[in-house]
Short mmCIF file of C-alpha atoms in Angstrom, two decimals:
data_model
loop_
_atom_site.label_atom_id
_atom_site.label_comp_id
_atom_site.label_asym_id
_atom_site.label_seq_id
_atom_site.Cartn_x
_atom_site.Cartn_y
_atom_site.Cartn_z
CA UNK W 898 0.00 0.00 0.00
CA UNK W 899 2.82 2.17 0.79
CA UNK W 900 4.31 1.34 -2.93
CA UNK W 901 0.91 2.70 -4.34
CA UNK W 902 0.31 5.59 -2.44
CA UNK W 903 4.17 6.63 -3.40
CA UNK W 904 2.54 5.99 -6.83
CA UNK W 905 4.48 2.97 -7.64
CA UNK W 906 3.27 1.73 -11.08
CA UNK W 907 2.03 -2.07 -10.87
CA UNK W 908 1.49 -1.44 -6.81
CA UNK W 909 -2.36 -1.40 -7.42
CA UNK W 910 -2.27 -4.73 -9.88
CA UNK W 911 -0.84 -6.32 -6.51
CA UNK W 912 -2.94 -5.08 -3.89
CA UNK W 913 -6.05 -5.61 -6.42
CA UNK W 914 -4.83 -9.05 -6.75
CA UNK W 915 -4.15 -9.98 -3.41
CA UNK W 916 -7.52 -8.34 -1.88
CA UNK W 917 -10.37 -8.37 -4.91
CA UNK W 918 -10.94 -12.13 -3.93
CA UNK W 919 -11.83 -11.36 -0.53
CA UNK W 920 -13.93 -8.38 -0.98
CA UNK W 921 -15.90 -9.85 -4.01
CA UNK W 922 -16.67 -12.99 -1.28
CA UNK W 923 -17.72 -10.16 1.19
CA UNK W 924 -19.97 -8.74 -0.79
CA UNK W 925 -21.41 -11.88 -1.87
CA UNK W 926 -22.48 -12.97 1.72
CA UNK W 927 -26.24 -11.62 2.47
CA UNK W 928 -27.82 -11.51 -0.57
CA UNK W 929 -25.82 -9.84 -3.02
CA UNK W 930 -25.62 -10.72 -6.63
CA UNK W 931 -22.16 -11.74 -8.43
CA UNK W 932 -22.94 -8.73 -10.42
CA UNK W 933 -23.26 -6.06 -7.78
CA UNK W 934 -20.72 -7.98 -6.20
CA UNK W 935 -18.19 -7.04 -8.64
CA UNK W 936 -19.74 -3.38 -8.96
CA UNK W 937 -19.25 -2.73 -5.41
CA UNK W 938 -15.77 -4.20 -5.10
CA UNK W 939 -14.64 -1.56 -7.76
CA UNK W 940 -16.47 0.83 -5.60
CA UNK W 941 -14.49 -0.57 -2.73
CA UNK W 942 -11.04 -0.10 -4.88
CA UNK W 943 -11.98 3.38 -6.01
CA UNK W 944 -12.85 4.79 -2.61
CA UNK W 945 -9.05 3.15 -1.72
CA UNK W 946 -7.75 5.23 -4.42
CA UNK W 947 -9.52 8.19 -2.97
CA UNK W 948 -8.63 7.63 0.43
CA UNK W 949 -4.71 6.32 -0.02
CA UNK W 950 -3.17 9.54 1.43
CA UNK W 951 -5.58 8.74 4.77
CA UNK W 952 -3.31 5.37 5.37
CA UNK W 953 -0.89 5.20 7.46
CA UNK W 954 2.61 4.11 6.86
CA UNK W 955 2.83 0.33 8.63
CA UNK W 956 -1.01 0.29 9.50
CA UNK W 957 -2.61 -2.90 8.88
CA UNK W 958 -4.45 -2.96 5.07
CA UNK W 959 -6.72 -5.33 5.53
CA UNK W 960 -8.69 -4.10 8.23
CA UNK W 961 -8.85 -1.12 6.43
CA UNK W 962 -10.03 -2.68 3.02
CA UNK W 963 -12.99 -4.25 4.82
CA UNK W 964 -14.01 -1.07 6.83
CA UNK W 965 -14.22 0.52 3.45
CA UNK W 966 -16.11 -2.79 2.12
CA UNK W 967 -18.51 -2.85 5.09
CA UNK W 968 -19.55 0.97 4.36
CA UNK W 969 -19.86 0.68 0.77
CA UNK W 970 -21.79 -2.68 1.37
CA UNK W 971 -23.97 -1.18 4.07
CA UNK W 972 -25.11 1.91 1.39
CA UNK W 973 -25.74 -0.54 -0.71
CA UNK W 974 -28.45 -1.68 1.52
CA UNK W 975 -29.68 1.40 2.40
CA UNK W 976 -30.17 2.25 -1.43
CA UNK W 977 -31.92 -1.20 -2.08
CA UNK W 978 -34.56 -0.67 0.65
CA UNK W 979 -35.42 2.31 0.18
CA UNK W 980 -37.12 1.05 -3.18
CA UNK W 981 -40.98 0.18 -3.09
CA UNK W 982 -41.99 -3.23 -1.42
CA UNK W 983 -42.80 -5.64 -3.67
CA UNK W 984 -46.69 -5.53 -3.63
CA UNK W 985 -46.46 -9.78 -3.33
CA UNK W 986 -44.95 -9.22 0.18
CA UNK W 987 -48.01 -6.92 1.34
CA UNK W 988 -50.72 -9.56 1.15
CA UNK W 989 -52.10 -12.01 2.95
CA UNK W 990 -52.24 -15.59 1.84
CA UNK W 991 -55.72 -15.19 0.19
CA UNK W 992 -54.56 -12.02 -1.56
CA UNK W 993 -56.31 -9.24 1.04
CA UNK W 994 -53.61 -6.14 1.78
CA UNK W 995 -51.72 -6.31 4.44
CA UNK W 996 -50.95 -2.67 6.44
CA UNK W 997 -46.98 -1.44 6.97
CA UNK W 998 -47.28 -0.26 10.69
CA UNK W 999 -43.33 0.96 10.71
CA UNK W 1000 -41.86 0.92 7.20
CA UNK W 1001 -38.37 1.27 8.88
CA UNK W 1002 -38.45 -0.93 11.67
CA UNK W 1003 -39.96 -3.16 8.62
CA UNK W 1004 -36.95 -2.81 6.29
CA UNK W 1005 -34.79 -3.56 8.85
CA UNK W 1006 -36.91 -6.93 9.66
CA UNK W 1007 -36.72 -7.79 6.67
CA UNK W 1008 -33.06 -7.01 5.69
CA UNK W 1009 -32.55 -9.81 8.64
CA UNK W 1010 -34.90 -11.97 7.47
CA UNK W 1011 -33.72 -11.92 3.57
CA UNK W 1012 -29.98 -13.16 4.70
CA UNK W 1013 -32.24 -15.84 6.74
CA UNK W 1014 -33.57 -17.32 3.39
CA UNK W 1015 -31.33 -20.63 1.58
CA UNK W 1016 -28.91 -19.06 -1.15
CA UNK W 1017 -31.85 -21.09 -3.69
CA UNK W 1018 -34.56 -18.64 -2.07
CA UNK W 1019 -32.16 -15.73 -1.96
CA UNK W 1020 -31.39 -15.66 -5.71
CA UNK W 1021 -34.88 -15.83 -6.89
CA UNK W 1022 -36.18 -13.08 -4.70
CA UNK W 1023 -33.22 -10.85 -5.80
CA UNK W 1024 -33.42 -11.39 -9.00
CA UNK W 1025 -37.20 -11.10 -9.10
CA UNK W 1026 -37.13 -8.24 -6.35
CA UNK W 1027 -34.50 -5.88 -6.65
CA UNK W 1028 -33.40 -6.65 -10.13
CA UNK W 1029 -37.05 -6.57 -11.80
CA UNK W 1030 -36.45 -9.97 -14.25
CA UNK W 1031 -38.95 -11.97 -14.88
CA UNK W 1032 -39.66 -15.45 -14.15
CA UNK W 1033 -38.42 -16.45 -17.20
CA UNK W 1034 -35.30 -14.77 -17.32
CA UNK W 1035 -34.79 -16.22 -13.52
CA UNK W 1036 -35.07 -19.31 -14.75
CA UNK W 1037 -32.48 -19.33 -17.66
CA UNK W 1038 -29.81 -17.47 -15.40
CA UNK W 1039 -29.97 -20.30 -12.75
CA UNK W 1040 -30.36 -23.27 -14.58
CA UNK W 1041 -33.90 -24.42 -13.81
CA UNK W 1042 -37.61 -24.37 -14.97
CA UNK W 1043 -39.90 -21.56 -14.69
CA UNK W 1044 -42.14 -23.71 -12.35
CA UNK W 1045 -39.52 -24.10 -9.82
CA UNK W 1046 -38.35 -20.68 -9.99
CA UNK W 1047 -42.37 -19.88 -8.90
CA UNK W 1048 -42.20 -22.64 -6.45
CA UNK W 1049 -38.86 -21.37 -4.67
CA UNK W 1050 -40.61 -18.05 -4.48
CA UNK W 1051 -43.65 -18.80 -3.17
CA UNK W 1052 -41.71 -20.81 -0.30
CA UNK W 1053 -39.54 -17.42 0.21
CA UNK W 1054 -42.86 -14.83 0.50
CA UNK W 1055 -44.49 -17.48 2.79
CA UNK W 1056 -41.26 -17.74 4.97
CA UNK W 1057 -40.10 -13.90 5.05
CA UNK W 1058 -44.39 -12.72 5.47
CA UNK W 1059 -44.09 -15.90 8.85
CA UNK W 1060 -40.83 -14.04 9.99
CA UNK W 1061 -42.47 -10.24 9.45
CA UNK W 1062 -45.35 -11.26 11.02
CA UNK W 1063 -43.90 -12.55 13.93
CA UNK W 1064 -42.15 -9.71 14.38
CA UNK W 1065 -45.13 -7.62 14.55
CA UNK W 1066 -44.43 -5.69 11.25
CA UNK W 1067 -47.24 -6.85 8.75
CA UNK W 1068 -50.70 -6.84 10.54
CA UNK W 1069 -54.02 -8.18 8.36
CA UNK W 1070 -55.48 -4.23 7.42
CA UNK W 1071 -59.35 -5.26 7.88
CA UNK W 1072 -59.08 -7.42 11.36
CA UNK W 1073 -56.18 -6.12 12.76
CA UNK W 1074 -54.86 -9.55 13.70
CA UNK W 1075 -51.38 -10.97 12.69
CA UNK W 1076 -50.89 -12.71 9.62
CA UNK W 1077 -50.66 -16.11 9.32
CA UNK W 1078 -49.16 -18.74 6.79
CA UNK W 1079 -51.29 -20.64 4.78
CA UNK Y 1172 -13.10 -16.24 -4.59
CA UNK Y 1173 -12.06 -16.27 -8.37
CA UNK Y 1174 -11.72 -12.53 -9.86
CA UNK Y 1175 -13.01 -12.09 -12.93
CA UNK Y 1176 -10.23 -10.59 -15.60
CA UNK Y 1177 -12.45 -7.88 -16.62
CA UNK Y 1178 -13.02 -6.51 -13.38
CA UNK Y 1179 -9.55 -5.32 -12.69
CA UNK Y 1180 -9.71 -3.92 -16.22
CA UNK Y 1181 -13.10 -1.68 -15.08
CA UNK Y 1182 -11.38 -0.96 -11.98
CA UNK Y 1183 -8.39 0.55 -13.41
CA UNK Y 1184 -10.00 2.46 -16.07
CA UNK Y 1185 -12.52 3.96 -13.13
CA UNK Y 1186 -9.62 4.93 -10.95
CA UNK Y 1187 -7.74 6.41 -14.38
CA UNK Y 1188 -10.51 8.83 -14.69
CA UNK Y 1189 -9.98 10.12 -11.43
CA UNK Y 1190 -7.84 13.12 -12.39
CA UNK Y 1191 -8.04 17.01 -12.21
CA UNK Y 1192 -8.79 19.38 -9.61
CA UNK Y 1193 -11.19 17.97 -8.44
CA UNK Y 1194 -9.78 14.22 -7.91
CA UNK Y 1195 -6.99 16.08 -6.32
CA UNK Y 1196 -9.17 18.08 -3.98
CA UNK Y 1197 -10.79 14.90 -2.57
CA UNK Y 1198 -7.70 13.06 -2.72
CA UNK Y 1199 -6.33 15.45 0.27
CA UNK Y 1200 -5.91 13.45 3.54
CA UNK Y 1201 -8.90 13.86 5.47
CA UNK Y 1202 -7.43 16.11 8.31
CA UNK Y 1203 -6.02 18.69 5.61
CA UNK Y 1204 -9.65 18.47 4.27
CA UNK Y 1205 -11.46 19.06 7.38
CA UNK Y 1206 -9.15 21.90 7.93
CA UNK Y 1207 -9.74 23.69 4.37
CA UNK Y 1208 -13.23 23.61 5.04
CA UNK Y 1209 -13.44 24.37 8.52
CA UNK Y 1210 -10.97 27.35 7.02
CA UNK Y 1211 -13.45 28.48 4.22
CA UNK Y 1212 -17.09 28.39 6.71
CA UNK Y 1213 -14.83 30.03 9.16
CA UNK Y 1214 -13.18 32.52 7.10
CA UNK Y 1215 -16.79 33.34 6.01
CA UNK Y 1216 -17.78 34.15 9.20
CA UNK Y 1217 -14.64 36.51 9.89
CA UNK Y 1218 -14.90 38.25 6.63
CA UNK Y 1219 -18.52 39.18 7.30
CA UNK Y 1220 -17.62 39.88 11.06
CA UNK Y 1221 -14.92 42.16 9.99
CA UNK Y 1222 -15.94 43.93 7.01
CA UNK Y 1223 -19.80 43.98 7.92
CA UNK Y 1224 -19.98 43.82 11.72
CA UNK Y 1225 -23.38 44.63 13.63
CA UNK Y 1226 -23.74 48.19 14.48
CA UNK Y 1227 -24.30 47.05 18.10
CA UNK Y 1228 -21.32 44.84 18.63
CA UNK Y 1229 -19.99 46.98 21.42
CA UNK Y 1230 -23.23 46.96 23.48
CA UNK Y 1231 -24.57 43.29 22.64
CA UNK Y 1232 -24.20 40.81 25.45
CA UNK Y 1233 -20.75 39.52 25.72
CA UNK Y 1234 -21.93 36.43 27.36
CA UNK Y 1235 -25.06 35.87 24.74
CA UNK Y 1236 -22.79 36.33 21.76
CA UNK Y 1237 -20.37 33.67 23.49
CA UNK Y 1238 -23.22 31.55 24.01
CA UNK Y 1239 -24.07 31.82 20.74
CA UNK Y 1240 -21.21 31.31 19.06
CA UNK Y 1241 -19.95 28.47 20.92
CA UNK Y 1242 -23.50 26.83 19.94
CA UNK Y 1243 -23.64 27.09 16.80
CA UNK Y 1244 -19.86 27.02 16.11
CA UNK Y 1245 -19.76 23.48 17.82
CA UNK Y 1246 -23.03 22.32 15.87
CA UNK Y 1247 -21.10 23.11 12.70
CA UNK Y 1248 -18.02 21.88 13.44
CA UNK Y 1249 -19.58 18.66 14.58
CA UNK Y 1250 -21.75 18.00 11.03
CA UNK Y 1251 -18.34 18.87 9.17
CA UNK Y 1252 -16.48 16.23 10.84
CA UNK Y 1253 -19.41 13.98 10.60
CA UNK Y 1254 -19.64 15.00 6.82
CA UNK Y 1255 -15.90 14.57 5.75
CA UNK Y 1256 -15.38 11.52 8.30
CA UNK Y 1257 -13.24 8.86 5.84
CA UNK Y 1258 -15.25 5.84 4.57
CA UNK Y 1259 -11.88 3.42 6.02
CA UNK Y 1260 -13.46 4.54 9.77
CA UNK Y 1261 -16.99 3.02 11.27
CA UNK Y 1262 -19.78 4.35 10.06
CA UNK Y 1263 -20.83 7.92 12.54
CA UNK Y 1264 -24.16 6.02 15.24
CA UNK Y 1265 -27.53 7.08 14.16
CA UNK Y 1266 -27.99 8.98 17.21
CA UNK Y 1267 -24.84 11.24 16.74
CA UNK Y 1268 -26.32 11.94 13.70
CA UNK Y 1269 -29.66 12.77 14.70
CA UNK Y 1270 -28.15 14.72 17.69
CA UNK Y 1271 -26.33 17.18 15.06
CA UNK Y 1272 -29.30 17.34 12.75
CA UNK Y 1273 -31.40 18.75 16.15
CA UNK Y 1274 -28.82 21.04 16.45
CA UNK Y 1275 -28.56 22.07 13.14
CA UNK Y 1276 -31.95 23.10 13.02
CA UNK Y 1277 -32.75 23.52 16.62
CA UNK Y 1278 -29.99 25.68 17.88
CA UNK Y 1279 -31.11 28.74 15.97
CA UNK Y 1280 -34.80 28.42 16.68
CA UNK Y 1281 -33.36 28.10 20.23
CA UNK Y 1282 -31.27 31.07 19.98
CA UNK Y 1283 -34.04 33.15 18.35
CA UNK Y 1284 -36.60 32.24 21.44
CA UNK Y 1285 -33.91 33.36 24.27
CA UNK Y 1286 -34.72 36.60 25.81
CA UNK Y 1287 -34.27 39.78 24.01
CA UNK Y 1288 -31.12 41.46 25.25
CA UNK Y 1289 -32.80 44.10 27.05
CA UNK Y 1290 -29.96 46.34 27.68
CA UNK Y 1291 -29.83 47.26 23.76
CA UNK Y 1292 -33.39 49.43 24.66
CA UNK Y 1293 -31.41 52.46 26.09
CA UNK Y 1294 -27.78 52.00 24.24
CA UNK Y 1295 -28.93 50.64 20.99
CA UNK Y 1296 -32.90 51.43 20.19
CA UNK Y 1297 -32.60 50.24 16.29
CA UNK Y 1298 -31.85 46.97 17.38
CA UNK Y 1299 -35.64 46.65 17.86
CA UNK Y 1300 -36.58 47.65 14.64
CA UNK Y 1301 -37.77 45.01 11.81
CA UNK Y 1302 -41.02 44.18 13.91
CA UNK Y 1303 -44.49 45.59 12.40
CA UNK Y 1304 -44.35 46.11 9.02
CA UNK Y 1305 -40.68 46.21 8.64
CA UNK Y 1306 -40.92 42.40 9.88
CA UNK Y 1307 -41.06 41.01 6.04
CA UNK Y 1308 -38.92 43.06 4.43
CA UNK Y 1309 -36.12 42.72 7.08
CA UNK Y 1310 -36.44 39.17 7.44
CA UNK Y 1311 -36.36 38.38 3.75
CA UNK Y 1312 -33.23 40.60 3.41
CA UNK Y 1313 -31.43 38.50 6.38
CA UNK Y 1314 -32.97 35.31 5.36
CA UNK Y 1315 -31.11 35.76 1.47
CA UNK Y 1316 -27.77 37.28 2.73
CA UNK Y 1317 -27.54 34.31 5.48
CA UNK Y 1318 -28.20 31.48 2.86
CA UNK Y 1319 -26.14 33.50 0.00
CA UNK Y 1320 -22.62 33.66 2.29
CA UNK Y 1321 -22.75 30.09 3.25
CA UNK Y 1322 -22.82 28.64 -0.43
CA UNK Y 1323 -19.65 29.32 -1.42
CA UNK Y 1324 -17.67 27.45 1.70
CA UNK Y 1325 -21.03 25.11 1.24
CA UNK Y 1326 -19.83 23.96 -2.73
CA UNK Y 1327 -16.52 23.66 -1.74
CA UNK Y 1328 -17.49 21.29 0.75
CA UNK Y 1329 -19.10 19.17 -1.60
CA UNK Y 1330 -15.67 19.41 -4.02
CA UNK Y 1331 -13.84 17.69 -1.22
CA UNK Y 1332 -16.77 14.71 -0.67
CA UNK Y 1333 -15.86 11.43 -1.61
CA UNK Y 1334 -18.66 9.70 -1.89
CA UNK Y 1335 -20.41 9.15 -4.76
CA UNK Y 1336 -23.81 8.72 -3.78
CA UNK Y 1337 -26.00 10.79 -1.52
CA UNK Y 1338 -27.65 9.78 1.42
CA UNK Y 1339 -30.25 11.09 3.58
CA UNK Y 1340 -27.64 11.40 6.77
CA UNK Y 1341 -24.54 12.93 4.69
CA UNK Y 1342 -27.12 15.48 3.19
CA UNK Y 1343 -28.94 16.47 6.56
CA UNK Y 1344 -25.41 16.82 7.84
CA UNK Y 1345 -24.72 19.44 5.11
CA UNK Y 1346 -28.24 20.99 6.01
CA UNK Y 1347 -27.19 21.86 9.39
CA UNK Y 1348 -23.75 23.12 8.62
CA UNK Y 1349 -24.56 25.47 5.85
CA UNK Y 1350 -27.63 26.79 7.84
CA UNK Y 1351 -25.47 27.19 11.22
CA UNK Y 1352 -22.76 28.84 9.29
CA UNK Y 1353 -25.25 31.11 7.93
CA UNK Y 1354 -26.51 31.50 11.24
CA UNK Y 1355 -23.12 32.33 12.55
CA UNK Y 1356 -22.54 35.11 9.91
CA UNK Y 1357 -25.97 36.39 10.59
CA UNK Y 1358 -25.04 36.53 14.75
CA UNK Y 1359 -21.97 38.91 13.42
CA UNK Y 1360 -23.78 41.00 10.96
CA UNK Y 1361 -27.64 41.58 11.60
CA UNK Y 1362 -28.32 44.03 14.81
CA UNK Y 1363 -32.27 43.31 14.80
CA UNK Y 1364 -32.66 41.73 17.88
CA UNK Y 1365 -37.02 40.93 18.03
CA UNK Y 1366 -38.03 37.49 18.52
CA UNK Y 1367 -39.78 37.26 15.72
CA UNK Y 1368 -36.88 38.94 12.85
CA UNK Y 1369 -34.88 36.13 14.49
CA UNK Y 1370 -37.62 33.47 14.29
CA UNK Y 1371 -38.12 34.59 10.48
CA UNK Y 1372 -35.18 35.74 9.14
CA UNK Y 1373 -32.80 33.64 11.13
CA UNK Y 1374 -34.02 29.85 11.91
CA UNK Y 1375 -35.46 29.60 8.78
CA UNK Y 1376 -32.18 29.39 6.56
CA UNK Y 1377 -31.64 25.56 7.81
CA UNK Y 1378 -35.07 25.05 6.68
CA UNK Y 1379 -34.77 26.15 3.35
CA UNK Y 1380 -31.09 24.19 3.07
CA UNK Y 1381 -32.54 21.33 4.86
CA UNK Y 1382 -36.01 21.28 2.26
CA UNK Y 1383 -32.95 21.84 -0.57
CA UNK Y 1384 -30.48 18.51 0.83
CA UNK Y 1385 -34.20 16.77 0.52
CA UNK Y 1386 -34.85 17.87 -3.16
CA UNK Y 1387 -31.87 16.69 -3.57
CA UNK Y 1388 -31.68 13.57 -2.28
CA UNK Y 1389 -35.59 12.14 -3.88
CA UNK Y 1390 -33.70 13.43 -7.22
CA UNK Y 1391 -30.54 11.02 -6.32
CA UNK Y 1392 -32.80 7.90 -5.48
#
């Protein structure tokens, strides 16, 4: 690091090399994409670039790295929930609207309870969720059929509306009660 | 984790458009950043406190200006460092946040509903003007000049930000520093001392940067 903030040419081929790995695995964890994955390591590398003059001679890089990897990871977040809910998420079982009574103690359920989901049920809701494809195009990016992409979705709404409701978030609008799986 | 080739290739050509003035300015290590703005918003304030000082600096309150000062001096110095604070360091808690954004907008609403310095009546008497129908026109006047001085240090605060993207806490930080600053210049240079010029022309200027870091932000999203 020292080499590259002296402005050593090749310094930042090494450090990218040696730390790009990691970060691109950190991202990954929690229900990010390979695609943002990759977006927000160069993020991660730019903001180094930005910041080199801020390190200290003999400090310890890697710590450093992943402090800038956690922030950059953490906006992240905080951009992706601050998009609409998808409207499949704020019904009941039987299709009747369900009521938001704190839409940020809500995101923050459910930021915990997306990471809950299997990687299988993590994928599809991403893609379907936060990256707007359709069933279809879920499908041929993972390898299976359409039906199972529906299936493995269905099983993630149930499982993330049983974890919202139990934390009090999503309450049925006309009777006031929790909501419960079907 | 295996890298993908073109990634380093993006990577490289991102950080090989990072040149100019600009690049340079936010390049700065953070402390000489912090200190060049901390400079600018506090040359502001000197400039205007030199150049323009209120006609009734010699019989204000020396203990209310301190006051004063100190207040909203710390509340700006605070969102600055909160602000500029490096991405490699922990993310500032949501409740120092929130603190500063109170302070931001509550310290010269606070300010403005202390007790009118009294003493002026006798050695000052136009201090109580811009009440009645000279409220308006005196407020507006202080209201523009306050928000005017502040945006130059304000744009070169921006110059030295790193980040790329705006959130609601980095924005409501520079809220409550460019309406303190303002504040600050208006403590130096208006000698209108009614509750309600302060009210109007004073504690409003965070309000107007605070609704601007908002139309700002739903434009980013």
């Amino acid at each position: 690091m020292a080499a590259y903030v002296d402005g050593e040419v090749g310094a930042f081929d090494q450090l990218f090399g040696r730390y790009a790995g990691m970060v691109i695995a950190f991202m990954r964890k929690g229900y990010v994409a390979q695609a943002d994955a990759e977006d927000l390591t160069q993020q991660v590398f730019l903001q180094l670039h930005r910041a080199r003059r801020d390190f200290k001679p003999g400090a310890l890089l890697r710590p450093w790295l992943m402090t800038i990897a956690r922030n950059v990871k953490h906006d992240h977040w905080r951009r992706v929930l601050r998009r609409p809910l998808p409207q499949t998420l704020l019904e009941d079982p039987v299709g009747r609207p369900l009521a938001m009574e704190d839409t940020g103690e809500l995101r923050d359920v459910l930021e915990r309870a997306v990471e809950s989901l299997p990687e299988s049920m993590r994928a599809v809701i991403r893609a379907f969720w936060f990256e707007d494809r359709s069933h279809t195009e879920i499908a041929a990016s993972l390898g299976i059929s359409r039906g199972a992409v529906k299936v493995r979705a269905h099983r993630a709404y149930v499982r993330l509306r049983q974890v919202l409701s139990e934390s009090g978030g999503l309450r049925n609008r006309d009777t006031g009660t929790d909501v419960e799986d079907s | 984790m295996e890298v993908p080739n073109q990634l380093l290739e993006q990577t490289r050509r991102a950080i090989a458009a990072e040149q100019g003035w600009r690049a340079n300015l936010r390049a700065l290590p953070t402390g000489v950043r912090t200190l060049l703005a901390a400079a600018t918003f506090g040359a502001t304030v000197g400039i205007i406190g030199l150049a323009m000082r209120r006609a009734d600096w010699a019989a204000y309150p020396t203990g209310l200006m301190t006051v004063s000062t100190l207040l909203l001096a710390g509340g700006a110095v605070a969102a600055l460092a909160l602000f500029l604070r490096p991405i490699h360091r922990r993310a500032p808690r949501a409740v120092w946040l929130g603190a500063v954004a109170v302070a931001g907008f509550g310290v010269p609403a606070l300010l403005a509903l202390l007790p009118e310095a009294h003493a002026l009546v006798e050695l000052h008497p136009e201090s109580f003007a811009g009440a009645g129908a000279d409220l308006v026109p005196r407020a507006l006047a202080c209201f523009l000049f306050g928000a005017a001085t502040a945006l130059p240090a304000l744009g070169l605060l921006l110059l030295l930000d790193r980040a790329d993207g705006r959130t609601p806490a980095r924005m409501l930080m520079v809220a409550a520093l460019a309406g303190l600053t303002a504040n600050l210049v208006l403590l130096v240079h208006c000698p209108l001392v009614t509750r309600s010029h302060l009210l109007l022309g004073h504690a409003t200027v965070p309000l107007l940067f605070g609704l601007l870091a908002l139309a700002t932000f739903r434009r980013a999203v």
